[in-house]
Short mmCIF file of C-alpha atoms in Angstrom, two decimals:
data_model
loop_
_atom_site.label_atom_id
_atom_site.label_comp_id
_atom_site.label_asym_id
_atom_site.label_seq_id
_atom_site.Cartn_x
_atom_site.Cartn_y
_atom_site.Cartn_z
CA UNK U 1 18.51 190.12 78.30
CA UNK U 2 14.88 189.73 79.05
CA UNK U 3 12.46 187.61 76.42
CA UNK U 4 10.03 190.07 74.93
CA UNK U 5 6.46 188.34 74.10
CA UNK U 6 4.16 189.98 71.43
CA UNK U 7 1.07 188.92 69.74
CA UNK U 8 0.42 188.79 66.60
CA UNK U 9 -2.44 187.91 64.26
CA UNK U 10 -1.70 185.69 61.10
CA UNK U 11 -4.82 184.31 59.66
CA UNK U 12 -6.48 181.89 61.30
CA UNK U 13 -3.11 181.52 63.80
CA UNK U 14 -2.48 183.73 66.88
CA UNK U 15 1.14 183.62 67.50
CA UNK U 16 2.56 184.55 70.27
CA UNK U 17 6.57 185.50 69.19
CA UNK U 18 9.05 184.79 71.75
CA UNK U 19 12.09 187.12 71.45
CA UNK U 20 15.73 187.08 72.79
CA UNK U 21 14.88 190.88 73.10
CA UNK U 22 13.21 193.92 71.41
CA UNK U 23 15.66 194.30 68.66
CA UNK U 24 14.93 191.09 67.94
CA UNK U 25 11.20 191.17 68.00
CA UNK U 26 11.40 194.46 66.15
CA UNK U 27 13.45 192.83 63.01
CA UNK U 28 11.29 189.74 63.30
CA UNK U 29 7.92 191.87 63.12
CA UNK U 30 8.17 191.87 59.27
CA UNK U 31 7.22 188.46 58.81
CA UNK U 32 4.13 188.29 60.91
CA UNK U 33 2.63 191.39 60.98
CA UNK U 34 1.62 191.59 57.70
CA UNK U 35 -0.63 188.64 57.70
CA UNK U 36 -3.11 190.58 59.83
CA UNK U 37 -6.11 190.17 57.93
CA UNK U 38 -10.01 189.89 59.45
CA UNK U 39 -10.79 185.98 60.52
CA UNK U 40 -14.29 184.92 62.22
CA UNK U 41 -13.49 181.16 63.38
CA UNK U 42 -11.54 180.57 66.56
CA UNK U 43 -7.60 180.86 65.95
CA UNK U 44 -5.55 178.17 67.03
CA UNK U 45 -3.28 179.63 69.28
CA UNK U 46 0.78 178.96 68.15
CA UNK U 47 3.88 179.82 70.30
CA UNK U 48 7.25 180.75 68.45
CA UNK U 49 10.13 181.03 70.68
CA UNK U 50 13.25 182.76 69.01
CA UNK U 51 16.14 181.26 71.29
CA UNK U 52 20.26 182.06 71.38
CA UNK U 53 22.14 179.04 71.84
CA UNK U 54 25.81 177.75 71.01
CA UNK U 55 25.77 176.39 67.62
CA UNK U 56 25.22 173.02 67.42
CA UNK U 57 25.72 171.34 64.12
CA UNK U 58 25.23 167.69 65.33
CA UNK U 59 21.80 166.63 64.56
CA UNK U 60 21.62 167.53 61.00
CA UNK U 61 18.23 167.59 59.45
CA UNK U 62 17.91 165.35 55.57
CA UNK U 63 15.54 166.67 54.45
CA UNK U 64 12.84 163.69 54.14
CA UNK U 65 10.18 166.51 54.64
CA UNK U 66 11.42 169.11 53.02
CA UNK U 67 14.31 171.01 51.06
CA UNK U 68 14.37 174.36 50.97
CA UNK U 69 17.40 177.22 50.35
CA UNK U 70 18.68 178.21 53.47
CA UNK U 71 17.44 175.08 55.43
CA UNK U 72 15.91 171.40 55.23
CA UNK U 73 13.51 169.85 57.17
CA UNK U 74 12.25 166.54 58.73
CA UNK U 75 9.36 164.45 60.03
CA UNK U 76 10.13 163.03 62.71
CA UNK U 77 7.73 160.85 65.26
CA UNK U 78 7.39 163.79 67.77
CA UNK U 79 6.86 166.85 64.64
CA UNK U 80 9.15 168.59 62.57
CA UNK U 81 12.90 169.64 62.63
CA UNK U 82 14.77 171.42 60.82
CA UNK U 83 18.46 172.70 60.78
CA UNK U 84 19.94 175.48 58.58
CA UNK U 85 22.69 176.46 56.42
CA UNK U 86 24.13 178.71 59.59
CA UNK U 87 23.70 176.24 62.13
CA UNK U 88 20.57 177.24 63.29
CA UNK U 89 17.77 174.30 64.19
CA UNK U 90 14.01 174.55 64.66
CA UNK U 91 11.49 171.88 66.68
CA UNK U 92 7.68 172.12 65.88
CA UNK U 93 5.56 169.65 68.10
CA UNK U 94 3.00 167.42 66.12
CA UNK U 95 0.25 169.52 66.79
CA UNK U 96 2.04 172.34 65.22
CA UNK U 97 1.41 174.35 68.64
CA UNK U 98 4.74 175.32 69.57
CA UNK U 99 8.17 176.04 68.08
CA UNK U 100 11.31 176.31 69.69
CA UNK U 101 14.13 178.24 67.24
CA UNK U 102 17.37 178.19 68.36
CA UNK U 103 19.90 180.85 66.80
CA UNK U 104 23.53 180.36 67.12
CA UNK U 105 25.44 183.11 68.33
CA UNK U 106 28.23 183.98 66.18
CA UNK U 107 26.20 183.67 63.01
CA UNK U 108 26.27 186.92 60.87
CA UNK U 109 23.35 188.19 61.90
CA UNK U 110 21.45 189.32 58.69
CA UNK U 111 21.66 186.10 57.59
CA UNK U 112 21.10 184.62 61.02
CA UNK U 113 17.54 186.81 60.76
CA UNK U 114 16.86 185.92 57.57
CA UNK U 115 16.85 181.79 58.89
CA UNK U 116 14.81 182.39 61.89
CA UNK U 117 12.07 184.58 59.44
CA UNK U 118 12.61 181.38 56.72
CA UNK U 119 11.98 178.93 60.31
CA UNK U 120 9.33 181.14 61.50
CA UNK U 121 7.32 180.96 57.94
CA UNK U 122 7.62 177.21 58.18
CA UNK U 123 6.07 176.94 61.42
CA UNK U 124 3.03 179.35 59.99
CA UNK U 125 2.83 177.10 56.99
CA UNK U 126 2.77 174.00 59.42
CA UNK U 127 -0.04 175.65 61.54
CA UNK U 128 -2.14 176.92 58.37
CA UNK U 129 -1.92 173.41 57.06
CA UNK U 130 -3.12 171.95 60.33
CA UNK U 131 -6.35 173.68 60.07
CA UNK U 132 -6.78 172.47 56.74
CA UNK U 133 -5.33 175.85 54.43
CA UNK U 134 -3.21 174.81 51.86
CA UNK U 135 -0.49 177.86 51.51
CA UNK U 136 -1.27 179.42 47.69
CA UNK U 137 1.85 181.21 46.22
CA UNK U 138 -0.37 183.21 44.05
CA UNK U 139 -2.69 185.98 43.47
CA UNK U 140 -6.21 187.07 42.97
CA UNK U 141 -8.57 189.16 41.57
CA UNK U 142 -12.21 188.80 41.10
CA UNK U 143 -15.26 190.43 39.64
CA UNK U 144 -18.23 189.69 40.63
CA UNK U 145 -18.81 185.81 41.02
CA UNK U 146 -15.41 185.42 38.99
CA UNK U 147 -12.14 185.13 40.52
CA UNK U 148 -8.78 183.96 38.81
CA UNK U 149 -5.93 182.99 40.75
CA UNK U 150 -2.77 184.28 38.77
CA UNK U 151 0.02 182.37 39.14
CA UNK U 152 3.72 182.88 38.17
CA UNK U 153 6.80 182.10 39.62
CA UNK U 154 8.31 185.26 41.58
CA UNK U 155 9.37 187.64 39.61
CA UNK U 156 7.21 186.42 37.23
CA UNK U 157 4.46 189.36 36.93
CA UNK U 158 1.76 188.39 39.47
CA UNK U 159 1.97 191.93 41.28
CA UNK U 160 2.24 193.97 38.55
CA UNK U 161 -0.80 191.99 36.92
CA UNK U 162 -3.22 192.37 40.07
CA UNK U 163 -2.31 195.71 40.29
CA UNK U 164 -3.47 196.86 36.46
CA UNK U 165 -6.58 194.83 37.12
CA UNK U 166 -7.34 196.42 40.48
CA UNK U 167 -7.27 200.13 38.28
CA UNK U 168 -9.85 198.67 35.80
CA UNK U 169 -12.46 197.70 38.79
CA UNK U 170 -11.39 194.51 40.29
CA UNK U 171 -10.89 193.27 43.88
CA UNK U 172 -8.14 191.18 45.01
CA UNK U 173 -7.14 189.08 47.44
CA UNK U 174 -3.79 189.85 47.25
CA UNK U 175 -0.91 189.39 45.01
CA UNK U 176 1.42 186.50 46.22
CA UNK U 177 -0.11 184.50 49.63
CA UNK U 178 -3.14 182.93 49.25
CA UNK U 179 -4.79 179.89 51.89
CA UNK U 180 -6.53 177.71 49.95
CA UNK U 181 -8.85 174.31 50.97
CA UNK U 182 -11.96 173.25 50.34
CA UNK U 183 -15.54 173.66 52.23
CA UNK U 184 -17.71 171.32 53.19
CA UNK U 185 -19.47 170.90 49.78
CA UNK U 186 -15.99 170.20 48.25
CA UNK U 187 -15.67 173.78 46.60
CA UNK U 188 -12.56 175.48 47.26
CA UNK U 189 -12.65 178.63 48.86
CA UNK U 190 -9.19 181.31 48.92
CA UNK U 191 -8.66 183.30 51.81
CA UNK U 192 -6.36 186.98 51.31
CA UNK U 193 -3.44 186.37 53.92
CA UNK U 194 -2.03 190.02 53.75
CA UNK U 195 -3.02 193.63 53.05
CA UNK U 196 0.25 194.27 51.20
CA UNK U 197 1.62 194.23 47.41
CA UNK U 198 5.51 193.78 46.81
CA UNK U 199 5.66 195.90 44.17
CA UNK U 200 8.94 197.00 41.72
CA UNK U 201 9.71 200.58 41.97
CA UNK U 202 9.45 200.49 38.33
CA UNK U 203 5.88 199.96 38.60
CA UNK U 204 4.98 203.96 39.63
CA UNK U 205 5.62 204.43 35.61
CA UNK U 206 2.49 202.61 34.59
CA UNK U 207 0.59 203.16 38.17
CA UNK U 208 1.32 207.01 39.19
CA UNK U 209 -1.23 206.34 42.21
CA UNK U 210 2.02 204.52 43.60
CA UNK U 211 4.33 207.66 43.98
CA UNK U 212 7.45 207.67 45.06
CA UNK U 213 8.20 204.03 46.21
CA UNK U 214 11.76 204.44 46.82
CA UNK U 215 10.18 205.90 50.61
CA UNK U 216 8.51 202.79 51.18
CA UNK U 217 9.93 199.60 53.27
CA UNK U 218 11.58 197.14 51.13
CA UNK U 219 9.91 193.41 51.41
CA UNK U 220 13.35 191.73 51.72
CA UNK U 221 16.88 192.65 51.39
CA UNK U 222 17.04 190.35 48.25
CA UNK U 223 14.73 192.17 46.03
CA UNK U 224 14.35 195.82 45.30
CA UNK U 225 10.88 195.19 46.07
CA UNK U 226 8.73 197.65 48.01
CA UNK U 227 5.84 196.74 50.34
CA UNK U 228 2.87 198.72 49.21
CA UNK U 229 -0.80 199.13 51.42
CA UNK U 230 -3.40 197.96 49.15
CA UNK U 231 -5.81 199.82 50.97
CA UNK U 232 -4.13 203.30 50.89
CA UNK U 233 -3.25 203.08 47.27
CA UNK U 234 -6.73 201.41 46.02
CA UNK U 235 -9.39 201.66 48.98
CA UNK U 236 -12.02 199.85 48.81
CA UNK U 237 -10.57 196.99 46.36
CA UNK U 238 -9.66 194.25 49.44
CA UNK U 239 -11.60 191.42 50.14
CA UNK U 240 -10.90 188.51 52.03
CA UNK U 241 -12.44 185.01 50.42
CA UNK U 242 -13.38 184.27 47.46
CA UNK U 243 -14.43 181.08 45.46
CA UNK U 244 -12.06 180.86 42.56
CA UNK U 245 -13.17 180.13 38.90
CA UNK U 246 -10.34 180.89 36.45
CA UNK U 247 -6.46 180.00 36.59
CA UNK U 248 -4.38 182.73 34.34
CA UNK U 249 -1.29 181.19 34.21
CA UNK U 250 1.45 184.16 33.45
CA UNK U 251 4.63 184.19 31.75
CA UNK U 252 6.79 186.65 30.12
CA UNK U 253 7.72 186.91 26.71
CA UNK U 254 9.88 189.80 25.46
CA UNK U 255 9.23 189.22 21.75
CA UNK U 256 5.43 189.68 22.71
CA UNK U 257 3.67 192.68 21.62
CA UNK U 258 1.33 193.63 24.24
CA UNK U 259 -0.30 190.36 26.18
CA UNK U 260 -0.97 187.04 23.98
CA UNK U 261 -3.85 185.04 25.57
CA UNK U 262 -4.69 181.12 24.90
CA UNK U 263 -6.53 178.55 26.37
CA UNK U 264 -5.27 176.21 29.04
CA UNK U 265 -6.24 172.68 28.89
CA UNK U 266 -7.24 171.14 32.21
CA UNK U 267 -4.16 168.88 32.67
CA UNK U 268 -1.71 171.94 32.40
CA UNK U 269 -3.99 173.56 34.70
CA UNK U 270 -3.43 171.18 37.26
CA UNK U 271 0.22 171.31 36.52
CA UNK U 272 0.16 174.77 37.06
CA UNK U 273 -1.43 175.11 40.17
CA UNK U 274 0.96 172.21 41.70
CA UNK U 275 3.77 174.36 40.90
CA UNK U 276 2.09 177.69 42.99
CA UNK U 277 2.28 175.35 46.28
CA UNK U 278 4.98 173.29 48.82
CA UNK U 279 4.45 169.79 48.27
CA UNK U 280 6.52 168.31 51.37
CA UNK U 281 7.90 164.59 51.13
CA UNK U 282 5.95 162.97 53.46
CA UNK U 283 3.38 160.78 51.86
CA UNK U 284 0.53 162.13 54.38
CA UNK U 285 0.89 165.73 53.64
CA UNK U 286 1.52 165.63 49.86
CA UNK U 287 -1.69 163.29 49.73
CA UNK U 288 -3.16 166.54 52.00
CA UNK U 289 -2.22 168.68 49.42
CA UNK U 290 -2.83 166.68 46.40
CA UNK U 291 -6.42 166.29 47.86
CA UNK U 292 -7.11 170.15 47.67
CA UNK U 293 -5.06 171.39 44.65
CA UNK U 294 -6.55 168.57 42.27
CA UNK U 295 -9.99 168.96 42.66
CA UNK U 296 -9.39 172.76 42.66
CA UNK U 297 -7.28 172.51 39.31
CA UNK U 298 -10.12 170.60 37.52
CA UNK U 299 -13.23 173.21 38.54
CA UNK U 300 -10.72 176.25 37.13
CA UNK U 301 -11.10 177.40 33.49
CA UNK U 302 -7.32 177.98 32.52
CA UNK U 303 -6.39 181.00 30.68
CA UNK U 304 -2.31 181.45 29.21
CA UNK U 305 -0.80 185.02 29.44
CA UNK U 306 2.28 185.82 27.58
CA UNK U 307 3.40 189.37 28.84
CA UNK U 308 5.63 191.44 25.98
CA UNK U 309 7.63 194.23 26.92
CA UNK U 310 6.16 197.66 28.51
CA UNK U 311 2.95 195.40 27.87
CA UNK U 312 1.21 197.89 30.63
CA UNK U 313 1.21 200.90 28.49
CA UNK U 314 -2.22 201.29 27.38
CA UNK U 315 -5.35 199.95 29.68
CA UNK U 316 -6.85 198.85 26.66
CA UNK U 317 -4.21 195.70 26.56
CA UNK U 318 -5.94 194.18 29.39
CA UNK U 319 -9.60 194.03 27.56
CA UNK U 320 -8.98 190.29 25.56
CA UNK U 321 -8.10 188.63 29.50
CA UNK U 322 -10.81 190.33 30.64
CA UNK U 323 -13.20 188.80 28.54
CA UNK U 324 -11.46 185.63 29.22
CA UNK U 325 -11.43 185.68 32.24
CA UNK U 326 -15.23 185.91 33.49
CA UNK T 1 8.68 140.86 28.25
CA UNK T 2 5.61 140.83 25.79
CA UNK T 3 1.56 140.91 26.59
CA UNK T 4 1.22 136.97 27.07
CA UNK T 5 4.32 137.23 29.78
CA UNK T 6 3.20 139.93 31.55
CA UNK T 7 -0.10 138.91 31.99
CA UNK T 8 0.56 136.03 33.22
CA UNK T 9 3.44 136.93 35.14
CA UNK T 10 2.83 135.56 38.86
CA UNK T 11 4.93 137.86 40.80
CA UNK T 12 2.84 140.50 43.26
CA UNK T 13 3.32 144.26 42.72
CA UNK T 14 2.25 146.85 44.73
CA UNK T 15 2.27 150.39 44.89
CA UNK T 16 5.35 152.53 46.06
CA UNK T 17 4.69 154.00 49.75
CA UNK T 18 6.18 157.16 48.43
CA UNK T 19 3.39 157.56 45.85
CA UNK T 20 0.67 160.03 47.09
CA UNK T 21 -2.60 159.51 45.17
CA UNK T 22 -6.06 161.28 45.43
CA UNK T 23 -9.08 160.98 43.32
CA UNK T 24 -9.75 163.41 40.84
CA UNK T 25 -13.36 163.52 39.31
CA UNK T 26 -13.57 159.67 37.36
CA UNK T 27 -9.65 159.40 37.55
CA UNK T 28 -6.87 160.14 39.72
CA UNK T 29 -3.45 161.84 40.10
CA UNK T 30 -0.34 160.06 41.44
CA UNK T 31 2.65 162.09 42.80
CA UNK T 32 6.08 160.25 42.77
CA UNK T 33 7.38 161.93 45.68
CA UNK T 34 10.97 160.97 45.08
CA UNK T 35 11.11 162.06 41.92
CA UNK T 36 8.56 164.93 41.67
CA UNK T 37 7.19 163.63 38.77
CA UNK T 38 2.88 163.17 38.33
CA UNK T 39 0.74 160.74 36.84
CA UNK T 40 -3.11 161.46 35.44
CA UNK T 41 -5.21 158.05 35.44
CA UNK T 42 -8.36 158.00 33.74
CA UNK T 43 -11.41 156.33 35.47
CA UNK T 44 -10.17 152.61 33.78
CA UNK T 45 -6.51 152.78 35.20
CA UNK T 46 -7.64 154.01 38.39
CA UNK T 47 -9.74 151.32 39.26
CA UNK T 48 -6.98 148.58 38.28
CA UNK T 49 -4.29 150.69 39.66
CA UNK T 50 -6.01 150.90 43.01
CA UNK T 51 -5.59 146.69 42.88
CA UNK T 52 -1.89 147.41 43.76
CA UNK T 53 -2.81 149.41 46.58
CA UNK T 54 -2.30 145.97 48.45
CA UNK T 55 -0.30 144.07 46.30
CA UNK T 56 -1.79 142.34 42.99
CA UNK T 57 -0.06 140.20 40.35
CA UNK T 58 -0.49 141.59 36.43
CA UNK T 59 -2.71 138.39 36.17
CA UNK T 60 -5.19 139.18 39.02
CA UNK T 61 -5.71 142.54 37.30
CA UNK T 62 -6.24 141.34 34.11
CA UNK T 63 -8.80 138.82 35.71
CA UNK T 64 -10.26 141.82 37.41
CA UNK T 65 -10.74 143.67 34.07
CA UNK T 66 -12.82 141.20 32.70
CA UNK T 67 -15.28 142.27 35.24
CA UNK T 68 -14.95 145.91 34.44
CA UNK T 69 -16.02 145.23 30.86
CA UNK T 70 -12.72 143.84 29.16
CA UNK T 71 -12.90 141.72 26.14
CA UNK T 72 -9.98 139.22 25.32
CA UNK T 73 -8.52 141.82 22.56
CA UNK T 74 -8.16 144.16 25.52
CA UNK T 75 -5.11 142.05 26.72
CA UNK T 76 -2.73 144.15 25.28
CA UNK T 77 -4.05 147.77 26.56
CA UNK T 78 -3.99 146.02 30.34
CA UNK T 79 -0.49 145.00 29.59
CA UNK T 80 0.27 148.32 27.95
CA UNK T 81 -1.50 150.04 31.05
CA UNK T 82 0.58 147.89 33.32
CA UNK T 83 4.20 148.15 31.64
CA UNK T 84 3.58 151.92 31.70
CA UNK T 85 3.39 151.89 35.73
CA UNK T 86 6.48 149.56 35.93
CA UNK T 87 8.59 151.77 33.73
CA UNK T 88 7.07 154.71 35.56
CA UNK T 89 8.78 153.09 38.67
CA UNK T 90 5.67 153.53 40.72
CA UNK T 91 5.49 149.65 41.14
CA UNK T 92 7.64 147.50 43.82
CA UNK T 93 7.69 143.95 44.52
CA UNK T 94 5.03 143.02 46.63
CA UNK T 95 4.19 140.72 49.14
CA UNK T 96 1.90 137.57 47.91
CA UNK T 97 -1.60 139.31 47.73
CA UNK T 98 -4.85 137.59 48.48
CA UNK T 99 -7.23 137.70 45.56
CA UNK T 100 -7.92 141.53 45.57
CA UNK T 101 -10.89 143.62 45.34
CA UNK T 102 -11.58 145.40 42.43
CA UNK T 103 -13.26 148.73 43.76
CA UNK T 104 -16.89 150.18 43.17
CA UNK T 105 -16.79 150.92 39.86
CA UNK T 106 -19.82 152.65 37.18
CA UNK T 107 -18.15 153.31 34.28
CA UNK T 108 -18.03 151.14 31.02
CA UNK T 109 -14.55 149.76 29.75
CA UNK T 110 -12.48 151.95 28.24
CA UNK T 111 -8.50 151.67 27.72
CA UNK T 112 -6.83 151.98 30.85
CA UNK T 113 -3.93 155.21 30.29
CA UNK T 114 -1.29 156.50 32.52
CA UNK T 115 -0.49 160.25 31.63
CA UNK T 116 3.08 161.20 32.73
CA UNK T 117 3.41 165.08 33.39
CA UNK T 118 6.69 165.97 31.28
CA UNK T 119 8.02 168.78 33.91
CA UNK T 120 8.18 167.15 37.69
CA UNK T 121 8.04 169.38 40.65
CA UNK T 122 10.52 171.99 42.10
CA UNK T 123 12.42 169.51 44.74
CA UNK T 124 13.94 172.78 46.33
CA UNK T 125 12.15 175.50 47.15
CA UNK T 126 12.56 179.17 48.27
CA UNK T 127 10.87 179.03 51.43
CA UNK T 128 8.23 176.85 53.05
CA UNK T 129 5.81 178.77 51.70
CA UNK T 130 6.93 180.00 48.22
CA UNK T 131 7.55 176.56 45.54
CA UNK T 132 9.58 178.76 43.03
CA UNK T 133 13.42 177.84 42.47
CA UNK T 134 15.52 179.39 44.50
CA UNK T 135 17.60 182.31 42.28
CA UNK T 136 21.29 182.29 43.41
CA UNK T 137 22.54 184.66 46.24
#
């Protein structure tokens, strides 16, 4: 079967995907082609080549880089490897410029996809972190010269936050995948990765706007998540950096009535904020990542949101964080 | 072992190579990478924590902070400040350490602290870009 190459923008990274074929490319296209947002500087240019091999289960990874569900990974003197619960392995060079990604054949192939999309994301992470972005698990809003970054754990209510604060006038940057570093002057400065929500179909009931959801393409085949447009729900409410100001750190609380809000002191800030990003083993990037995330947690005004149940029923609820928040 | 032993304890220390650090504002924050825990140091225990960067015995530090400003009654908040990153684990045997430097420092004396984060890290995560737990399959 013939490799089939396609480009694909993914923030500052142009990736050029390397496919066994077009089913593959098709079922890989998920994971790429929603990081297509604007960028001015020069891309560095990435190749990911999706290859079908034998498995080969002999080189097992540790881990000494990092651990993750499906697959571990390792620094080694040449880049990264990593191998995977299926028997699947992954090379990155040093330069995090190419990455070879070999699938077994034989592996159920869901969960054989679902590896390659887990290797691909780590070679994207590798090549963001190369230019200096620090992956964000977390979301934005901002208004005006504010901006908080709300972070949760998933599941935890970023979405569904962003969303209720987009309706009442904000911008976001998204609601899950943030870059983060900082500029020149030390500042730090968040970039929007994607154009898309992963909203719960449950959401339509506080957010008609949405409509039917159960139409629109699911963001994995773990979650009854859906992947929503920002843009054609709420146009106009994108933008793309930002320089953030507050940290609302969300959690839910079913005995809550409504939202409670409470100050954050700085040192749970920090705490928080180390939690929204991958912190790999090796001394040299954790000291990377340390050196963006701390001075970033210590400039942020830190805000506590305890979310009761059906807390998005009136607007109104939203008013107290507002005020907190800028 | 009390102030007086540690103090004058003559064996070198130095810093684990698995502990990231970066300066934060006056202080700075250590990550233990193999256990995920993290450390806030206030201005005072960075600079004499940064003596173990090359190796240091708990009596060339407590010589050092004499020049930052400590008195004799400070003894036991160096030794405090010094058990602290020993039971932390951050500390390993070191090699013998020429005298070392103490770093630029501005700041008056104040008592040296080591802040232990009670939560460490996520040591497996979802994916290489999302830190959260993994939820079972």
């Amino acid at each position: 079967m013939a490799a089939c190459r396609q480009r694909y923008k993914c923030g500052p990274i142009d990736l050029e995907l390397i496919c066994p074929g077009e089913d593959w490319r098709q079922r890989l296209e998920g994971v790429v082609a929603h990081y297509a947002v604007e960028w001015t500087e020069r891309p560095l240019q990435l190749v990911v080549e999706v290859i079908r091999c034998s498995a080969d289960t002999t080189r097992p990874a540790t881990g000494n880089f990092l651990r993750c569900a499906r697959f571990v990974a390792d620094k080694t003197d040449l880049g990264v490897i990593a191998t995977s619960m299926l028997g699947g392995w992954c090379e990155m060079d040093a330069e995090a410029t190419y990455c070879r990604i070999f699938a077994p054949h034989g592996a159920e192939n869901e969960l054989m996809l679902d590896e390659v999309e887990q290797f691909i994301t780590l070679a994207l992470t590798l090549a963001w972190r190369r230019l200096g972005w620090i992956p964000l698990h977390a979301g934005a809003v901002s208004y005006g010269k504010f901006c908080s970054l709300i972070c949760a754990t998933s599941g935890g209510g970023k979405s569904t936050l962003v969303a209720a604060l987009i309706r009442r006038g904000w911008q976001t940057l998204g609601d899950d995948k943030l870059l983060l570093r900082l500029d020149e002057n030390g500042k730090p400065v968040i970039t929007a990765l994607t154009r898309h929500f992963n909203l719960h179909p449950r959401s339509s009931q506080w957010f008609p706007e949405l409509g039917d959801m159960a139409s629109l393409p699911p963001y994995s085949r773990w979650t009854e998540k859906r992947q929503v447009s920002i843009e054609r729900v709420w146009p106009d409410r994108m933008r793309n950096t930002a320089r953030p100001t507050h940290l609302i750190e969300v959690v839910r609380n079913r005995q809550a009535c409504g939202m409670l809000i409470s100050s954050v002191p700085k040192s749970q800030v920090l705490a928080t904020l180390l939690r929204q990003v991958v912190i790999p083993e090796d001394q040299q990037f954790a000291r990377e990542v340390l050196q963006t995330v701390a001075p970033t947690a210590r400039s942020l005004s830190g805000v506590r949101l305890e979310i009761g149940e059906n807390a998005y029923g009136s607007p109104e609820v939203l008013e107290p964080l507002e005020r907190a928040a800028v | 072992m009390d102030t007086n032993q540690l103090l004058t304890n003559s064996e070198s220390y130095a810093l684990r190579p698995d502990v990231a650090v970066t300066i934060v504002g006056d202080g700075a924050v250590m990550l233990d990478l193999s256990t995920k825990f993290f450390y806030s140091l206030n201005q005072t225990g960075w600079a004499l924590a940064q003596l173990f960067e090359d190796g240091a015995t708990p009596a060339q530090v407590a010589e050092a902070a004499v020049t930052l400003g400590a008195l004799a009654e400070d003894g036991d908040a160096i030794a405090r400040f010094i058990g602290s990153l020993l039971s932390a684990n951050l500390l390993e045997a070191g090699e013998a350490a020429d005298v070392p430097q103490l770093p630029a420092y501005n700041g008056g004396w104040i008592e040296p602290t080591l802040e232990k984060h009670p939560e460490p890290l996520q040591r497996i995560m979802t994916s290489a870009f999302d830190p959260s737990i993994p939820l079972a399959e």
